[in-house]
């Protein structure tokens, strides 16, 4: 039976109804690492991101819903980035992270460096004994918020919810299901060093902690 | 401005005056925008094209200031041919680090094509295999809106649309741009 199955999979490409250019300009012909270090203008990102936020804003009723929507748009990116970034690692470190700490380091270092050109600023575990499932990734100055000014009446909004969605996608893809939210913690006072400082609160599902405890790595 | 000079200008502005980010951040963000539109409009790709064009138009209205400030070209192009070269060699260069080819002019000098050998937005992209997307969706349609919005701010009304796309199985990606008219400066409203 397995032969039949694999035979089907092999011929499935011919069965798609998609047309491809005759000169081979398809995603299957391009090296996956071609754009690994390519750059575009930050302006291009800022324009697209602001249109994305404005569009989302028109279709939601409140700040929470808006953040949820931005989160959902980041999620598929995280799922794909996990595979892409692991694939680009040298063979010995290509396995997906197997512990919470390894996963968070992967996010803080690999994901951040790839997307934003630097590591995240800090990684913390919740000191509250009631919430051992919570971890925090701190970014003093999220790149995605560089050109976003939040109106006073929406001061709860943090558009880095998009990045929270990316992180959530990475966690889910690595089999560490979690909820991730973005919170502004920078002070509003004059002379505040990081007014846009953002905490990404990563709250893992109970089964993740159970598994860590069983494996004795928790 | 001669086209070789425009190329040098584009190159220099890109290298020295533009803040950069990883290309994949931009590409993936654009992808998630298009995917969301396809979802919201239930794969009504004609509507998705329209929405993308609208977003691009909004971007273009603002982007032109950025373009003028960064390129520091405070002089009007002397004709539409010069405009085309500046779009390709300076505009596309400094924002997307590509230089599409300007070609296929009509004899009246009002219509030309941009051929995209490279299209960063299309990296990692394959259109849905639903028998419709490849006939209806113009994946990079936001770029048409950007040109329309940006040129409107400098008194040119244009129409822009894609005529082919490698994502549809065509051998090239080509956008057709038509100058409709130069917009006269309007008098400020009467002060009653």
CSV table of C-alpha atoms in Angstrom, one decimal:
chain,number,residue,atom,x,y,z
A,1,UNK,CA,0.0,0.0,0.0
A,2,UNK,CA,2.8,2.4,0.9
A,3,UNK,CA,4.0,2.1,-2.7
A,4,UNK,CA,0.8,3.3,-4.1
A,5,UNK,CA,0.8,6.2,-1.7
A,6,UNK,CA,4.3,7.4,-2.5
A,7,UNK,CA,3.6,6.9,-6.2
A,8,UNK,CA,0.7,9.3,-5.9
A,9,UNK,CA,2.8,11.9,-4.1
A,10,UNK,CA,5.5,11.7,-6.7
A,11,UNK,CA,3.1,12.4,-9.6
A,12,UNK,CA,1.1,15.0,-7.7
A,13,UNK,CA,3.2,17.9,-9.1
A,14,UNK,CA,2.2,17.0,-12.6
A,15,UNK,CA,-1.4,16.9,-11.5
A,16,UNK,CA,-1.6,20.5,-10.2
A,17,UNK,CA,-3.4,22.9,-12.4
A,18,UNK,CA,-0.8,25.6,-11.8
A,19,UNK,CA,1.1,27.0,-14.8
A,20,UNK,CA,4.8,27.7,-14.5
A,21,UNK,CA,7.0,30.0,-16.5
A,22,UNK,CA,9.1,28.2,-19.2
A,23,UNK,CA,12.2,30.0,-18.1
A,24,UNK,CA,12.3,28.3,-14.7
A,25,UNK,CA,11.5,31.3,-12.6
A,26,UNK,CA,9.6,29.3,-10.0
A,27,UNK,CA,10.0,29.0,-6.3
A,28,UNK,CA,11.3,25.4,-6.9
A,29,UNK,CA,14.2,26.6,-8.9
A,30,UNK,CA,15.4,29.4,-6.6
A,31,UNK,CA,17.9,28.6,-3.9
A,32,UNK,CA,16.1,29.0,-0.5
A,33,UNK,CA,19.0,31.0,0.8
A,34,UNK,CA,19.0,33.5,-2.0
A,35,UNK,CA,17.4,36.2,0.1
A,36,UNK,CA,18.9,35.2,3.4
A,37,UNK,CA,21.0,38.4,3.7
A,38,UNK,CA,19.1,40.5,1.2
A,39,UNK,CA,18.0,43.9,2.3
A,40,UNK,CA,15.1,46.2,1.5
A,41,UNK,CA,14.4,49.7,2.8
A,42,UNK,CA,12.9,50.0,6.2
A,43,UNK,CA,10.5,52.5,4.6
A,44,UNK,CA,9.0,49.7,2.5
A,45,UNK,CA,8.3,47.7,5.6
A,46,UNK,CA,6.9,50.7,7.5
A,47,UNK,CA,4.5,51.6,4.7
A,48,UNK,CA,3.2,48.0,4.4
A,49,UNK,CA,2.9,47.5,8.1
A,50,UNK,CA,1.0,50.8,8.6
A,51,UNK,CA,-1.4,49.8,5.8
A,52,UNK,CA,-1.9,46.4,7.4
A,53,UNK,CA,-2.7,48.1,10.8
A,54,UNK,CA,-5.1,50.6,9.2
A,55,UNK,CA,-6.8,47.9,7.2
A,56,UNK,CA,-7.2,45.7,10.3
A,57,UNK,CA,-8.5,48.6,12.3
A,58,UNK,CA,-11.4,49.2,10.0
A,59,UNK,CA,-12.6,45.6,10.5
A,60,UNK,CA,-12.5,45.4,14.3
A,61,UNK,CA,-14.5,46.7,17.2
A,62,UNK,CA,-11.8,47.3,19.8
A,63,UNK,CA,-8.2,47.3,20.7
A,64,UNK,CA,-8.2,43.7,21.9
A,65,UNK,CA,-9.7,42.5,18.6
A,66,UNK,CA,-7.2,44.6,16.6
A,67,UNK,CA,-4.3,43.0,18.5
A,68,UNK,CA,-5.8,39.6,18.0
A,69,UNK,CA,-6.0,40.2,14.3
A,70,UNK,CA,-2.4,41.4,14.1
A,71,UNK,CA,-1.4,38.4,16.1
A,72,UNK,CA,-3.2,36.1,13.7
A,73,UNK,CA,-1.4,37.7,10.7
A,74,UNK,CA,2.0,37.1,12.3
A,75,UNK,CA,1.3,33.5,13.3
A,76,UNK,CA,1.8,31.8,9.9
A,77,UNK,CA,5.0,33.7,9.5
A,78,UNK,CA,6.4,32.2,12.7
A,79,UNK,CA,5.4,28.7,11.7
A,80,UNK,CA,7.4,29.1,8.4
A,81,UNK,CA,10.3,31.0,9.9
A,82,UNK,CA,10.9,28.1,12.4
A,83,UNK,CA,11.5,25.7,9.5
A,84,UNK,CA,13.4,28.2,7.4
A,85,UNK,CA,15.8,29.3,10.1
A,86,UNK,CA,16.5,25.7,11.4
A,87,UNK,CA,17.2,24.6,7.8
A,88,UNK,CA,19.8,27.3,7.5
A,89,UNK,CA,21.6,26.3,10.7
A,90,UNK,CA,24.7,24.0,10.4
A,91,UNK,CA,23.6,20.4,10.4
A,92,UNK,CA,24.5,19.8,14.1
A,93,UNK,CA,22.1,22.5,15.4
A,94,UNK,CA,19.3,21.8,12.9
A,95,UNK,CA,17.1,19.9,15.3
A,96,UNK,CA,14.2,21.9,16.7
A,97,UNK,CA,14.6,23.2,20.3
A,98,UNK,CA,13.5,20.6,22.8
A,99,UNK,CA,13.3,22.6,26.0
A,100,UNK,CA,11.6,25.8,26.9
A,101,UNK,CA,14.9,27.5,27.5
A,102,UNK,CA,16.4,26.3,24.2
A,103,UNK,CA,13.2,27.5,22.4
A,104,UNK,CA,13.3,30.9,24.0
A,105,UNK,CA,17.0,31.3,23.3
A,106,UNK,CA,16.3,30.4,19.7
A,107,UNK,CA,13.6,33.1,19.5
A,108,UNK,CA,15.7,35.7,21.3
A,109,UNK,CA,18.8,35.1,19.2
A,110,UNK,CA,18.0,33.5,15.9
A,111,UNK,CA,14.5,34.8,15.1
A,112,UNK,CA,15.2,38.3,16.4
A,113,UNK,CA,18.6,38.6,14.6
A,114,UNK,CA,17.1,37.4,11.4
A,115,UNK,CA,14.1,39.7,11.4
A,116,UNK,CA,15.4,42.8,13.2
A,117,UNK,CA,19.2,42.6,12.8
A,118,UNK,CA,19.9,42.3,16.6
A,119,UNK,CA,19.0,40.0,19.5
A,120,UNK,CA,16.1,40.7,21.8
A,121,UNK,CA,17.2,42.7,24.8
A,122,UNK,CA,16.3,40.3,27.6
A,123,UNK,CA,14.8,37.1,28.6
A,124,UNK,CA,13.0,36.6,31.9
A,125,UNK,CA,11.1,34.0,33.7
A,126,UNK,CA,8.1,35.1,35.8
A,127,UNK,CA,9.1,35.5,39.4
A,128,UNK,CA,5.5,35.0,40.5
A,129,UNK,CA,5.2,31.4,41.9
A,130,UNK,CA,1.5,31.3,40.7
A,131,UNK,CA,2.5,31.7,37.0
A,132,UNK,CA,5.5,29.3,36.4
A,133,UNK,CA,4.3,29.0,32.8
A,134,UNK,CA,5.0,32.6,32.0
A,135,UNK,CA,8.2,33.9,30.3
A,136,UNK,CA,9.1,37.3,29.0
A,137,UNK,CA,11.0,38.4,26.0
A,138,UNK,CA,11.9,42.1,26.3
A,139,UNK,CA,12.6,44.4,23.3
A,140,UNK,CA,13.6,48.0,24.3
A,141,UNK,CA,12.6,49.4,21.0
A,142,UNK,CA,10.6,47.2,18.7
A,143,UNK,CA,11.5,47.9,15.0
A,144,UNK,CA,7.9,47.4,13.9
A,145,UNK,CA,6.7,50.3,16.1
A,146,UNK,CA,9.4,52.7,14.9
A,147,UNK,CA,6.9,54.6,12.8
A,148,UNK,CA,3.7,53.9,14.7
A,149,UNK,CA,2.2,56.6,16.9
A,150,UNK,CA,-0.6,55.4,19.0
A,151,UNK,CA,-3.4,57.9,19.7
A,152,UNK,CA,-3.9,58.8,23.4
A,153,UNK,CA,-7.4,57.1,23.5
A,154,UNK,CA,-5.8,53.9,22.3
A,155,UNK,CA,-2.8,53.9,24.6
A,156,UNK,CA,-3.4,50.2,25.4
A,157,UNK,CA,-2.6,49.3,21.9
A,158,UNK,CA,0.8,47.8,21.0
A,159,UNK,CA,1.1,47.0,17.3
A,160,UNK,CA,4.0,44.6,18.1
A,161,UNK,CA,1.1,42.2,18.6
A,162,UNK,CA,2.1,41.2,15.1
A,163,UNK,CA,5.5,40.1,16.4
A,164,UNK,CA,3.8,38.4,19.3
A,165,UNK,CA,1.9,36.4,16.6
A,166,UNK,CA,5.2,35.5,15.0
A,167,UNK,CA,6.6,34.2,18.3
A,168,UNK,CA,3.4,32.3,18.9
A,169,UNK,CA,3.8,30.7,15.5
A,170,UNK,CA,7.4,29.6,16.3
A,171,UNK,CA,6.3,28.2,19.7
A,172,UNK,CA,3.3,26.3,18.1
A,173,UNK,CA,5.4,25.0,15.3
A,174,UNK,CA,8.1,23.7,17.7
A,175,UNK,CA,5.3,21.8,19.6
A,176,UNK,CA,5.4,24.2,22.6
A,177,UNK,CA,1.9,25.6,22.2
A,178,UNK,CA,1.7,29.0,23.9
A,179,UNK,CA,-0.2,32.3,23.9
A,180,UNK,CA,1.9,35.4,23.3
A,181,UNK,CA,0.9,39.0,23.9
A,182,UNK,CA,2.7,42.3,23.5
A,183,UNK,CA,2.6,44.9,26.3
A,184,UNK,CA,4.1,48.4,26.5
A,185,UNK,CA,6.0,48.8,29.7
A,186,UNK,CA,8.1,51.9,28.9
A,187,UNK,CA,7.4,54.8,31.2
A,188,UNK,CA,5.8,58.0,29.9
A,189,UNK,CA,8.0,60.4,32.0
A,190,UNK,CA,10.4,62.9,30.4
A,191,UNK,CA,13.8,61.5,29.9
A,192,UNK,CA,12.7,57.9,29.9
A,193,UNK,CA,15.4,55.9,28.1
A,194,UNK,CA,13.0,53.4,26.3
A,195,UNK,CA,9.5,54.8,26.1
A,196,UNK,CA,8.5,52.1,23.6
A,197,UNK,CA,9.9,49.2,25.6
A,198,UNK,CA,7.8,46.1,25.0
A,199,UNK,CA,7.4,42.9,26.9
A,200,UNK,CA,6.3,39.8,24.9
A,201,UNK,CA,4.6,37.7,27.5
A,202,UNK,CA,4.8,34.0,26.5
A,203,UNK,CA,2.4,31.8,28.4
A,204,UNK,CA,2.8,28.1,27.7
A,205,UNK,CA,0.0,25.6,27.8
A,206,UNK,CA,-0.1,23.4,30.9
A,207,UNK,CA,0.9,20.3,28.9
A,208,UNK,CA,4.2,21.9,28.0
A,209,UNK,CA,5.2,22.4,31.6
A,210,UNK,CA,4.0,18.9,32.5
A,211,UNK,CA,6.2,17.5,29.8
A,212,UNK,CA,9.3,19.5,31.0
A,213,UNK,CA,8.7,18.2,34.5
A,214,UNK,CA,8.5,14.6,33.3
A,215,UNK,CA,11.7,15.0,31.4
A,216,UNK,CA,13.3,16.5,34.4
A,217,UNK,CA,14.4,19.6,32.6
A,218,UNK,CA,11.9,22.0,34.1
B,1,UNK,CA,18.3,63.7,-16.0
B,2,UNK,CA,20.1,61.2,-18.1
B,3,UNK,CA,19.3,57.6,-17.3
B,4,UNK,CA,22.9,56.7,-16.4
B,5,UNK,CA,22.9,59.6,-14.0
B,6,UNK,CA,19.6,58.5,-12.5
B,7,UNK,CA,21.1,55.0,-12.0
B,8,UNK,CA,24.0,56.5,-10.1
B,9,UNK,CA,21.7,58.6,-8.0
B,10,UNK,CA,19.5,55.6,-7.2
B,11,UNK,CA,22.5,53.6,-6.2
B,12,UNK,CA,24.0,56.3,-4.0
B,13,UNK,CA,20.7,57.1,-2.2
B,14,UNK,CA,20.1,53.3,-1.6
B,15,UNK,CA,23.6,52.9,-0.2
B,16,UNK,CA,24.0,56.0,1.9
B,17,UNK,CA,20.6,57.4,2.8
B,18,UNK,CA,18.2,54.5,3.3
B,19,UNK,CA,17.7,52.6,6.5
B,20,UNK,CA,17.6,48.9,5.7
B,21,UNK,CA,15.8,45.9,7.1
B,22,UNK,CA,16.0,42.2,6.3
B,23,UNK,CA,14.2,41.6,3.0
B,24,UNK,CA,12.4,38.6,4.2
B,25,UNK,CA,10.7,40.6,7.0
B,26,UNK,CA,9.2,42.8,4.2
B,27,UNK,CA,8.4,39.9,1.9
B,28,UNK,CA,6.6,37.8,4.6
B,29,UNK,CA,4.7,40.8,5.8
B,30,UNK,CA,3.4,41.5,2.3
B,31,UNK,CA,2.5,37.9,2.0
B,32,UNK,CA,0.5,37.9,5.1
B,33,UNK,CA,-1.4,41.1,3.9
B,34,UNK,CA,-2.4,39.4,0.6
B,35,UNK,CA,-3.3,36.2,2.4
B,36,UNK,CA,-5.5,38.1,4.8
B,37,UNK,CA,-7.3,39.9,2.0
B,38,UNK,CA,-7.9,36.6,0.1
B,39,UNK,CA,-9.4,35.3,3.3
B,40,UNK,CA,-11.5,38.4,4.1
B,41,UNK,CA,-12.9,38.6,0.6
B,42,UNK,CA,-13.5,34.9,0.3
B,43,UNK,CA,-11.0,34.5,-2.6
B,44,UNK,CA,-12.8,37.1,-4.6
B,45,UNK,CA,-9.5,38.0,-6.3
B,46,UNK,CA,-10.9,40.9,-8.3
B,47,UNK,CA,-11.8,42.5,-5.1
B,48,UNK,CA,-8.4,41.6,-3.6
B,49,UNK,CA,-6.7,43.4,-6.6
B,50,UNK,CA,-8.8,46.5,-5.8
B,51,UNK,CA,-7.9,46.5,-2.1
B,52,UNK,CA,-4.2,46.1,-2.9
B,53,UNK,CA,-4.4,48.9,-5.3
B,54,UNK,CA,-6.1,51.1,-2.7
B,55,UNK,CA,-3.5,50.3,-0.1
B,56,UNK,CA,-0.8,51.1,-2.6
B,57,UNK,CA,-2.5,54.4,-3.5
B,58,UNK,CA,-2.4,55.4,0.2
B,59,UNK,CA,1.2,54.5,0.4
B,60,UNK,CA,2.0,56.4,-2.7
B,61,UNK,CA,0.5,59.6,-1.4
B,62,UNK,CA,3.0,59.6,1.5
B,63,UNK,CA,5.9,57.9,-0.2
B,64,UNK,CA,6.4,60.7,-2.7
B,65,UNK,CA,7.6,63.1,0.0
B,66,UNK,CA,10.1,60.5,1.2
B,67,UNK,CA,11.2,60.0,-2.4
B,68,UNK,CA,11.7,63.7,-3.0
B,69,UNK,CA,13.5,64.3,0.2
B,70,UNK,CA,15.8,61.3,-0.1
B,71,UNK,CA,16.6,61.7,-3.8
B,72,UNK,CA,16.9,65.5,-3.4
B,73,UNK,CA,15.6,66.0,-6.9
B,74,UNK,CA,13.6,69.2,-6.5
B,75,UNK,CA,13.2,69.7,-10.2
B,76,UNK,CA,10.3,68.5,-12.3
B,77,UNK,CA,11.0,65.9,-14.9
B,78,UNK,CA,11.0,67.5,-18.3
B,79,UNK,CA,8.8,64.8,-19.9
B,80,UNK,CA,7.1,61.5,-19.2
B,81,UNK,CA,10.1,59.5,-20.5
B,82,UNK,CA,12.3,61.1,-17.9
B,83,UNK,CA,9.6,60.3,-15.3
B,84,UNK,CA,9.7,56.7,-16.3
B,85,UNK,CA,13.4,56.5,-15.9
B,86,UNK,CA,13.3,58.1,-12.5
B,87,UNK,CA,10.6,55.7,-11.3
B,88,UNK,CA,12.6,52.7,-12.4
B,89,UNK,CA,16.2,53.8,-11.5
B,90,UNK,CA,15.6,55.9,-8.4
B,91,UNK,CA,12.2,55.1,-7.0
B,92,UNK,CA,12.2,51.3,-7.2
B,93,UNK,CA,15.9,51.3,-6.5
B,94,UNK,CA,15.8,53.1,-3.2
B,95,UNK,CA,12.7,51.4,-1.7
B,96,UNK,CA,12.9,47.9,-3.1
B,97,UNK,CA,16.5,47.7,-4.3
B,98,UNK,CA,15.5,46.7,-7.8
B,99,UNK,CA,15.6,48.4,-11.2
B,100,UNK,CA,12.9,47.3,-13.5
B,101,UNK,CA,13.4,47.8,-17.2
B,102,UNK,CA,11.6,50.7,-19.0
B,103,UNK,CA,10.4,49.6,-22.4
B,104,UNK,CA,7.6,49.2,-24.9
B,105,UNK,CA,6.9,52.9,-25.4
B,106,UNK,CA,4.0,53.9,-27.5
B,107,UNK,CA,4.9,56.5,-30.2
B,108,UNK,CA,3.1,59.3,-28.4
B,109,UNK,CA,5.3,58.8,-25.4
B,110,UNK,CA,2.4,58.4,-23.0
B,111,UNK,CA,2.5,54.7,-22.3
B,112,UNK,CA,5.3,52.4,-21.3
B,113,UNK,CA,6.0,49.1,-19.6
B,114,UNK,CA,8.1,48.2,-16.5
B,115,UNK,CA,9.6,44.7,-16.8
B,116,UNK,CA,10.5,43.2,-13.4
B,117,UNK,CA,13.4,40.7,-13.7
B,118,UNK,CA,13.4,40.7,-9.9
B,119,UNK,CA,10.3,41.1,-7.8
B,120,UNK,CA,11.1,40.8,-4.1
B,121,UNK,CA,7.4,40.6,-3.1
B,122,UNK,CA,7.1,37.4,-5.1
B,123,UNK,CA,9.8,35.5,-3.3
B,124,UNK,CA,8.5,32.3,-1.5
B,125,UNK,CA,5.2,32.8,-3.3
B,126,UNK,CA,3.0,30.3,-5.2
B,127,UNK,CA,-0.6,31.2,-6.0
B,128,UNK,CA,-3.4,29.0,-4.8
B,129,UNK,CA,-4.0,26.0,-7.0
B,130,UNK,CA,-7.8,26.7,-7.2
B,131,UNK,CA,-8.1,27.2,-11.0
B,132,UNK,CA,-8.9,30.9,-10.5
B,133,UNK,CA,-6.0,32.6,-8.7
B,134,UNK,CA,-3.7,32.4,-11.7
B,135,UNK,CA,-6.3,34.0,-13.9
B,136,UNK,CA,-7.6,36.6,-11.6
B,137,UNK,CA,-5.1,37.7,-8.9
B,138,UNK,CA,-2.4,40.2,-9.5
B,139,UNK,CA,-0.3,39.4,-6.5
B,140,UNK,CA,1.9,42.5,-6.6
B,141,UNK,CA,-1.0,44.9,-7.4
B,142,UNK,CA,-0.1,47.1,-4.5
B,143,UNK,CA,2.8,48.5,-6.7
B,144,UNK,CA,0.3,49.9,-9.3
B,145,UNK,CA,-1.5,51.8,-6.5
B,146,UNK,CA,1.8,53.2,-5.2
B,147,UNK,CA,2.7,54.6,-8.6
B,148,UNK,CA,-0.8,56.0,-9.1
B,149,UNK,CA,-0.7,57.7,-5.7
B,150,UNK,CA,2.8,59.0,-5.9
B,151,UNK,CA,2.5,60.5,-9.4
B,152,UNK,CA,-0.8,62.1,-8.5
B,153,UNK,CA,1.0,64.1,-5.9
B,154,UNK,CA,3.3,65.5,-8.5
B,155,UNK,CA,0.5,66.4,-10.9
B,156,UNK,CA,0.3,63.3,-13.0
B,157,UNK,CA,-2.8,61.2,-13.4
B,158,UNK,CA,-1.8,57.8,-14.5
B,159,UNK,CA,-3.3,54.4,-14.9
B,160,UNK,CA,-1.2,51.3,-14.0
B,161,UNK,CA,-1.9,47.6,-14.2
B,162,UNK,CA,-0.1,44.4,-14.6
B,163,UNK,CA,-0.3,42.6,-17.9
B,164,UNK,CA,1.8,39.5,-17.0
B,165,UNK,CA,3.3,37.9,-13.9
B,166,UNK,CA,5.7,35.0,-13.5
B,167,UNK,CA,3.4,33.8,-10.7
B,168,UNK,CA,0.7,33.3,-13.3
B,169,UNK,CA,3.1,31.2,-15.4
B,170,UNK,CA,4.1,34.0,-17.7
B,171,UNK,CA,7.7,34.4,-18.7
B,172,UNK,CA,7.9,38.0,-17.5
B,173,UNK,CA,6.4,40.3,-15.0
B,174,UNK,CA,5.2,43.4,-16.7
B,175,UNK,CA,3.3,46.5,-15.6
B,176,UNK,CA,1.8,48.9,-18.1
B,177,UNK,CA,1.6,52.6,-17.2
B,178,UNK,CA,-0.4,55.2,-19.0
B,179,UNK,CA,-0.2,58.9,-18.6
B,180,UNK,CA,-3.8,60.2,-18.6
B,181,UNK,CA,-3.1,63.9,-18.1
B,182,UNK,CA,-1.1,66.4,-16.3
B,183,UNK,CA,-3.2,67.8,-13.5
B,184,UNK,CA,-3.4,71.6,-13.5
B,185,UNK,CA,-2.7,73.3,-10.3
B,186,UNK,CA,-6.1,74.1,-8.9
B,187,UNK,CA,-6.9,77.5,-7.6
B,188,UNK,CA,-7.3,77.6,-3.9
B,189,UNK,CA,-11.0,77.8,-2.9
B,190,UNK,CA,-12.5,81.3,-2.7
B,191,UNK,CA,-12.1,82.9,0.6
B,192,UNK,CA,-15.6,84.2,1.4
